[in-house]
Short mmCIF file of C-alpha atoms in Angstrom, two decimals:
data_model
loop_
_atom_site.label_atom_id
_atom_site.label_comp_id
_atom_site.label_asym_id
_atom_site.label_seq_id
_atom_site.Cartn_x
_atom_site.Cartn_y
_atom_site.Cartn_z
CA UNK A 1 6.17 -29.84 -4.89
CA UNK A 2 9.76 -29.74 -6.06
CA UNK A 3 8.86 -27.96 -9.27
CA UNK A 4 7.36 -25.04 -7.49
CA UNK A 5 9.93 -25.11 -4.79
CA UNK A 6 12.29 -24.26 -7.64
CA UNK A 7 9.90 -21.64 -9.01
CA UNK A 8 9.12 -20.04 -5.67
CA UNK A 9 12.56 -20.08 -4.23
CA UNK A 10 14.35 -18.57 -7.19
CA UNK A 11 15.35 -15.71 -4.95
CA UNK A 12 16.39 -17.94 -2.12
CA UNK A 13 17.90 -20.58 -4.29
CA UNK A 14 20.27 -17.92 -5.45
CA UNK A 15 21.24 -17.14 -1.90
CA UNK A 16 21.66 -20.79 -0.95
CA UNK A 17 23.74 -21.39 -4.02
CA UNK A 18 25.89 -18.42 -3.25
CA UNK A 19 26.31 -19.27 0.39
CA UNK A 20 27.58 -22.71 -0.53
CA UNK A 21 30.38 -21.18 -2.54
CA UNK A 22 33.31 -19.68 -0.71
CA UNK A 23 33.92 -15.94 -0.74
CA UNK A 24 31.00 -13.68 -1.56
CA UNK A 25 29.24 -10.60 -0.35
CA UNK A 26 26.07 -12.14 1.02
CA UNK A 27 27.71 -14.84 3.05
CA UNK A 28 29.62 -12.63 5.43
CA UNK A 29 26.94 -11.11 7.60
CA UNK A 30 24.34 -9.64 5.26
CA UNK A 31 21.97 -12.15 3.76
CA UNK A 32 20.20 -11.38 0.52
CA UNK A 33 16.84 -10.93 2.22
CA UNK A 34 18.26 -8.47 4.75
CA UNK A 35 19.94 -6.54 1.96
CA UNK A 36 16.71 -6.53 -0.08
CA UNK A 37 14.65 -5.52 2.93
CA UNK A 38 16.77 -2.49 3.76
CA UNK A 39 17.14 -1.39 0.14
CA UNK A 40 13.45 -1.73 -0.70
CA UNK A 41 12.44 -0.36 2.69
CA UNK A 42 14.55 2.76 2.11
CA UNK A 43 13.02 3.18 -1.37
CA UNK A 44 9.56 2.70 0.09
CA UNK A 45 9.94 5.21 2.92
CA UNK A 46 11.75 7.73 0.70
CA UNK A 47 9.16 7.58 -2.05
CA UNK A 48 6.34 7.82 0.51
CA UNK A 49 7.92 10.99 1.95
CA UNK A 50 8.37 12.45 -1.54
CA UNK A 51 4.75 11.55 -2.36
CA UNK A 52 3.44 13.45 0.64
CA UNK A 53 5.65 16.51 0.14
CA UNK A 54 5.46 17.16 -3.63
CA UNK A 55 3.30 20.06 -4.75
CA UNK A 56 2.35 18.62 -8.11
CA UNK A 57 -0.18 15.75 -7.98
CA UNK A 58 1.47 14.10 -10.99
CA UNK A 59 4.81 13.89 -9.19
CA UNK A 60 3.01 12.53 -6.13
CA UNK A 61 1.34 9.85 -8.26
CA UNK A 62 4.67 8.84 -9.82
CA UNK A 63 6.34 8.53 -6.41
CA UNK A 64 3.40 6.48 -5.19
CA UNK A 65 3.94 4.11 -8.14
CA UNK A 66 7.60 3.78 -7.12
CA UNK A 67 6.43 3.01 -3.58
CA UNK A 68 4.10 0.29 -4.90
CA UNK A 69 6.95 -1.31 -6.86
CA UNK A 70 9.13 -1.34 -3.74
CA UNK A 71 6.29 -2.96 -1.79
CA UNK A 72 5.94 -5.54 -4.56
CA UNK A 73 9.61 -6.38 -4.14
CA UNK A 74 9.11 -6.74 -0.38
CA UNK A 75 6.17 -9.11 -0.96
CA UNK A 76 8.38 -11.17 -3.26
CA UNK A 77 11.04 -11.40 -0.57
CA UNK A 78 8.33 -12.54 1.88
CA UNK A 79 7.45 -15.56 -0.34
CA UNK A 80 4.18 -13.95 -1.44
CA UNK A 81 4.62 -14.23 -5.20
CA UNK A 82 0.96 -13.99 -6.17
CA UNK A 83 0.37 -10.93 -3.99
CA UNK A 84 3.52 -9.31 -5.40
CA UNK A 85 2.33 -9.64 -8.98
CA UNK A 86 -1.20 -8.55 -8.09
CA UNK A 87 0.36 -5.54 -6.38
CA UNK A 88 2.17 -4.55 -9.57
CA UNK A 89 -0.77 -5.32 -11.87
CA UNK A 90 -3.66 -3.92 -9.86
CA UNK A 91 -2.05 -1.13 -7.83
CA UNK A 92 0.82 0.15 -9.95
CA UNK A 93 -1.07 -0.73 -13.12
CA UNK A 94 -4.80 -0.21 -12.83
CA UNK A 95 -5.38 2.03 -9.80
CA UNK A 96 -2.53 4.44 -10.47
CA UNK A 97 -3.49 4.75 -14.14
CA UNK A 98 -6.93 5.81 -12.86
CA UNK A 99 -5.32 8.41 -10.57
CA UNK A 100 -3.05 9.82 -13.27
CA UNK A 101 -6.00 9.87 -15.69
CA UNK A 102 -8.15 11.86 -13.25
CA UNK A 103 -5.26 14.28 -12.53
CA UNK A 104 -4.86 14.89 -16.26
CA UNK A 105 -8.64 15.18 -16.72
CA UNK A 106 -9.09 17.81 -14.01
CA UNK A 107 -6.10 19.81 -15.31
CA UNK A 108 -5.46 21.47 -11.97
CA UNK A 109 -2.82 23.81 -13.35
CA UNK A 110 -1.05 26.11 -10.93
CA UNK A 111 -0.76 24.55 -7.50
CA UNK A 112 -0.49 27.97 -5.87
CA UNK A 113 -4.23 28.35 -6.28
CA UNK A 114 -4.77 25.51 -3.83
CA UNK A 115 -3.30 27.69 -1.09
CA UNK A 116 -1.47 24.98 0.85
CA UNK A 117 -0.76 27.31 3.72
CA UNK A 118 0.96 26.75 7.01
CA UNK A 119 -1.42 26.60 9.95
CA UNK A 120 -1.65 25.39 13.51
CA UNK A 121 -3.78 22.47 12.32
CA UNK A 122 -0.74 21.04 10.55
CA UNK A 123 1.37 21.27 13.70
CA UNK A 124 -1.29 19.48 15.72
CA UNK A 125 -1.62 16.89 12.94
CA UNK A 126 2.13 16.30 12.77
CA UNK A 127 2.31 16.02 16.56
CA UNK A 128 -0.51 13.49 16.67
CA UNK A 129 1.05 11.47 13.84
CA UNK A 130 4.38 11.47 15.64
CA UNK A 131 2.58 10.20 18.74
CA UNK A 132 1.02 7.37 16.72
CA UNK A 133 4.44 6.49 15.28
CA UNK A 134 6.05 6.35 18.71
CA UNK A 135 3.20 4.20 20.00
CA UNK A 136 3.48 1.77 17.09
CA UNK A 137 7.27 1.57 17.44
CA UNK A 138 6.89 0.93 21.15
CA UNK A 139 4.35 -1.83 20.54
CA UNK A 140 6.34 -3.52 17.79
CA UNK A 141 9.84 -3.18 19.15
CA UNK A 142 9.50 -3.43 22.91
CA UNK A 143 6.34 -5.40 23.57
CA UNK A 144 6.65 -8.75 25.28
CA UNK A 145 4.08 -10.40 23.04
CA UNK A 146 4.65 -14.10 22.62
CA UNK A 147 5.06 -14.55 18.91
CA UNK A 148 4.95 -18.16 17.77
CA UNK A 149 8.17 -19.55 16.29
CA UNK A 150 8.96 -18.26 12.82
CA UNK A 151 7.97 -20.37 9.81
CA UNK A 152 9.77 -18.03 7.46
CA UNK A 153 12.42 -20.47 6.23
CA UNK A 154 10.12 -23.50 6.05
CA UNK A 155 6.86 -22.24 4.57
CA UNK A 156 8.10 -20.99 1.22
CA UNK A 157 5.25 -22.31 -0.93
CA UNK A 158 2.19 -20.76 0.73
CA UNK A 159 2.10 -17.76 -1.59
CA UNK A 160 2.17 -19.57 -4.91
CA UNK A 161 -0.61 -19.07 -7.44
CA UNK A 162 -1.53 -22.75 -7.01
CA UNK A 163 -1.96 -22.53 -3.25
CA UNK A 164 -3.72 -19.14 -3.31
CA UNK A 165 -6.10 -20.36 -6.02
CA UNK A 166 -6.85 -23.53 -4.08
CA UNK A 167 -7.68 -21.51 -0.96
CA UNK A 168 -9.66 -18.96 -2.96
CA UNK A 169 -12.00 -21.53 -4.47
CA UNK A 170 -12.46 -23.69 -1.38
CA UNK A 171 -12.16 -21.91 1.97
CA UNK A 172 -12.72 -18.37 0.71
CA UNK A 173 -15.26 -19.11 -2.00
CA UNK A 174 -18.08 -17.07 -0.46
CA UNK A 175 -16.03 -13.87 0.07
CA UNK A 176 -14.70 -14.31 -3.45
CA UNK A 177 -18.22 -14.40 -4.88
CA UNK A 178 -19.32 -11.44 -2.73
CA UNK A 179 -16.34 -9.51 -4.14
CA UNK A 180 -17.88 -9.69 -7.61
CA UNK A 181 -21.07 -8.05 -6.32
CA UNK A 182 -18.92 -5.36 -4.68
CA UNK A 183 -17.13 -4.66 -7.95
CA UNK A 184 -20.45 -4.49 -9.82
CA UNK A 185 -21.73 -1.97 -7.26
CA UNK A 186 -18.51 0.03 -7.69
CA UNK A 187 -18.90 0.09 -11.48
CA UNK A 188 -22.51 1.27 -11.29
CA UNK A 189 -21.65 3.80 -8.58
CA UNK A 190 -18.71 5.24 -10.51
CA UNK A 191 -20.80 5.63 -13.66
CA UNK A 192 -23.66 7.29 -11.78
CA UNK A 193 -21.38 9.63 -9.81
CA UNK A 194 -19.22 10.75 -12.70
CA UNK A 195 -22.11 11.27 -15.09
CA UNK A 196 -22.92 14.84 -16.00
CA UNK A 197 -26.66 14.64 -15.53
CA UNK A 198 -28.68 11.74 -14.32
CA UNK A 199 -31.30 11.72 -17.07
CA UNK B 1 15.20 -12.08 9.02
CA UNK B 2 12.96 -11.09 11.88
CA UNK B 3 9.31 -10.03 11.89
CA UNK B 4 9.84 -6.73 13.71
CA UNK B 5 11.63 -4.79 10.92
CA UNK B 6 8.71 -5.44 8.58
CA UNK B 7 6.22 -4.22 11.18
CA UNK B 8 8.33 -1.12 11.86
CA UNK B 9 8.53 -0.34 8.14
CA UNK B 10 4.77 -0.80 7.95
CA UNK B 11 4.28 1.57 10.91
CA UNK B 12 6.54 4.23 9.41
CA UNK B 13 4.78 4.11 6.03
CA UNK B 14 1.39 4.21 7.73
CA UNK B 15 2.33 7.32 9.71
CA UNK B 16 3.63 9.03 6.57
CA UNK B 17 0.19 8.35 5.08
CA UNK B 18 -1.47 9.81 8.20
CA UNK B 19 0.67 12.95 7.87
CA UNK B 20 -0.37 13.21 4.23
CA UNK B 21 -4.06 12.95 5.06
CA UNK B 22 -3.82 15.50 7.89
CA UNK B 23 -1.60 18.10 6.25
CA UNK B 24 -2.39 18.19 2.51
CA UNK B 25 -5.30 20.17 1.09
CA UNK B 26 -5.42 18.62 -2.39
CA UNK B 27 -8.16 15.97 -2.35
CA UNK B 28 -6.31 13.74 -4.83
CA UNK B 29 -3.14 13.70 -2.71
CA UNK B 30 -5.21 12.99 0.41
CA UNK B 31 -6.72 10.08 -1.48
CA UNK B 32 -3.29 8.79 -2.52
CA UNK B 33 -2.17 9.00 1.12
CA UNK B 34 -5.11 6.76 2.03
CA UNK B 35 -3.90 4.25 -0.56
CA UNK B 36 -0.45 4.44 1.04
CA UNK B 37 -1.95 3.61 4.45
CA UNK B 38 -3.87 0.66 2.96
CA UNK B 39 -0.63 -0.62 1.46
CA UNK B 40 1.30 -0.37 4.69
CA UNK B 41 -1.33 -2.48 6.43
CA UNK B 42 -1.10 -4.98 3.56
CA UNK B 43 2.64 -5.20 4.15
CA UNK B 44 2.19 -6.10 7.79
CA UNK B 45 -0.46 -8.69 6.85
CA UNK B 46 1.87 -10.33 4.33
CA UNK B 47 4.72 -10.27 6.86
CA UNK B 48 2.58 -11.99 9.49
CA UNK B 49 1.40 -14.48 6.87
CA UNK B 50 4.98 -15.34 5.95
CA UNK B 51 6.19 -15.64 9.51
CA UNK B 52 3.21 -17.64 10.79
CA UNK B 53 3.22 -19.92 7.73
CA UNK B 54 -0.49 -19.23 7.24
CA UNK B 55 -2.07 -18.26 3.92
CA UNK B 56 -5.03 -16.40 5.48
CA UNK B 57 -3.13 -13.11 5.72
CA UNK B 58 -2.43 -13.17 2.01
CA UNK B 59 -6.08 -13.90 1.26
CA UNK B 60 -7.03 -10.87 3.35
CA UNK B 61 -4.56 -8.77 1.31
CA UNK B 62 -6.20 -10.05 -1.87
CA UNK B 63 -9.64 -8.92 -0.70
CA UNK B 64 -8.24 -5.64 0.63
CA UNK B 65 -6.84 -4.94 -2.84
CA UNK B 66 -10.24 -5.63 -4.41
CA UNK B 67 -11.91 -3.24 -1.98
CA UNK B 68 -9.17 -0.67 -2.63
CA UNK B 69 -9.77 -0.88 -6.38
CA UNK B 70 -13.51 -0.33 -5.89
CA UNK B 71 -12.79 2.48 -3.44
CA UNK B 72 -10.40 4.19 -5.87
CA UNK B 73 -12.98 4.11 -8.66
CA UNK B 74 -15.76 5.51 -6.45
CA UNK B 75 -13.53 8.08 -4.74
CA UNK B 76 -12.19 9.45 -7.99
CA UNK B 77 -15.73 9.64 -9.38
CA UNK B 78 -16.70 11.66 -6.30
CA UNK B 79 -13.69 13.96 -6.80
CA UNK B 80 -14.67 14.49 -10.45
CA UNK B 81 -18.24 15.36 -9.59
CA UNK B 82 -17.05 17.68 -6.79
CA UNK B 83 -14.70 19.42 -9.21
CA UNK B 84 -17.54 19.77 -11.70
CA UNK B 85 -19.72 21.51 -9.11
CA UNK B 86 -17.21 23.75 -7.33
CA UNK B 87 -14.23 24.00 -9.74
CA UNK B 88 -11.79 23.05 -6.99
CA UNK B 89 -10.23 20.04 -5.30
CA UNK B 90 -9.20 21.94 -2.19
CA UNK B 91 -10.82 20.09 0.70
CA UNK B 92 -11.06 23.33 2.72
CA UNK B 93 -13.41 24.75 0.10
CA UNK B 94 -15.57 21.66 -0.10
CA UNK B 95 -17.69 21.96 3.01
CA UNK B 96 -21.22 21.62 1.69
CA UNK B 97 -21.94 18.84 4.18
CA UNK B 98 -20.82 20.99 7.10
CA UNK B 99 -23.71 21.69 9.40
#
């Protein structure tokens, strides 16, 4: 327990260590996790905006990778170490390599040919999205939902590889096995769909 | 650190993904916006998991990532076969299923 408390709380150990010493930046009012949250959150939102607005699909893919790295950092600051590394490995590694590979393979060339024109549909879409955002902000910020007391400081070891693996092979064993069938179906489906001719 | 900022960040990223899906015409960028929306939901799941002290949210994120990987492979295969048939990835030109 203590060994992985050290391993899991490397981030937080640093903060605790620092806050025990006298004058430092994080002690005053900004804790390390608040600082990390706002930095990574700004990177995440900024890269998401850049991803949506770039004309070139390659630039979009690169900004999406940056967004995934920022999200990985946020997972790490939420004590979800395993999910953070899976995020980097599977999303930023495997899935985005697939995207970049397909972009290169299709060789889309000049983006002007896509004719991304301005239309009333976009205005309606932006208006609806803004409505959804306002609704979500209202629900999250002003709702009177009774959230249970926070376990954030206490439960620091739930996201370790040990704990996740234990849950995966006991409680979630059946979904885990079904996942392998899903991946097999995806492999077969991808091969069949991307093949030039079926016979 | 409170729970609300994480949920607000998740909401903002999700809506950026919605804007991407609704306003872009390039099928690959639409697809990447869908991945962005999946990720924002994952962030709120992990935040709830951390604040409730329950590992179930993280397990759900694990399975969501598996499904997203399968979905990316299939979706990109569909985009490739669409491009092979119509020489375009503009979703306005791909309307063969329109009745």
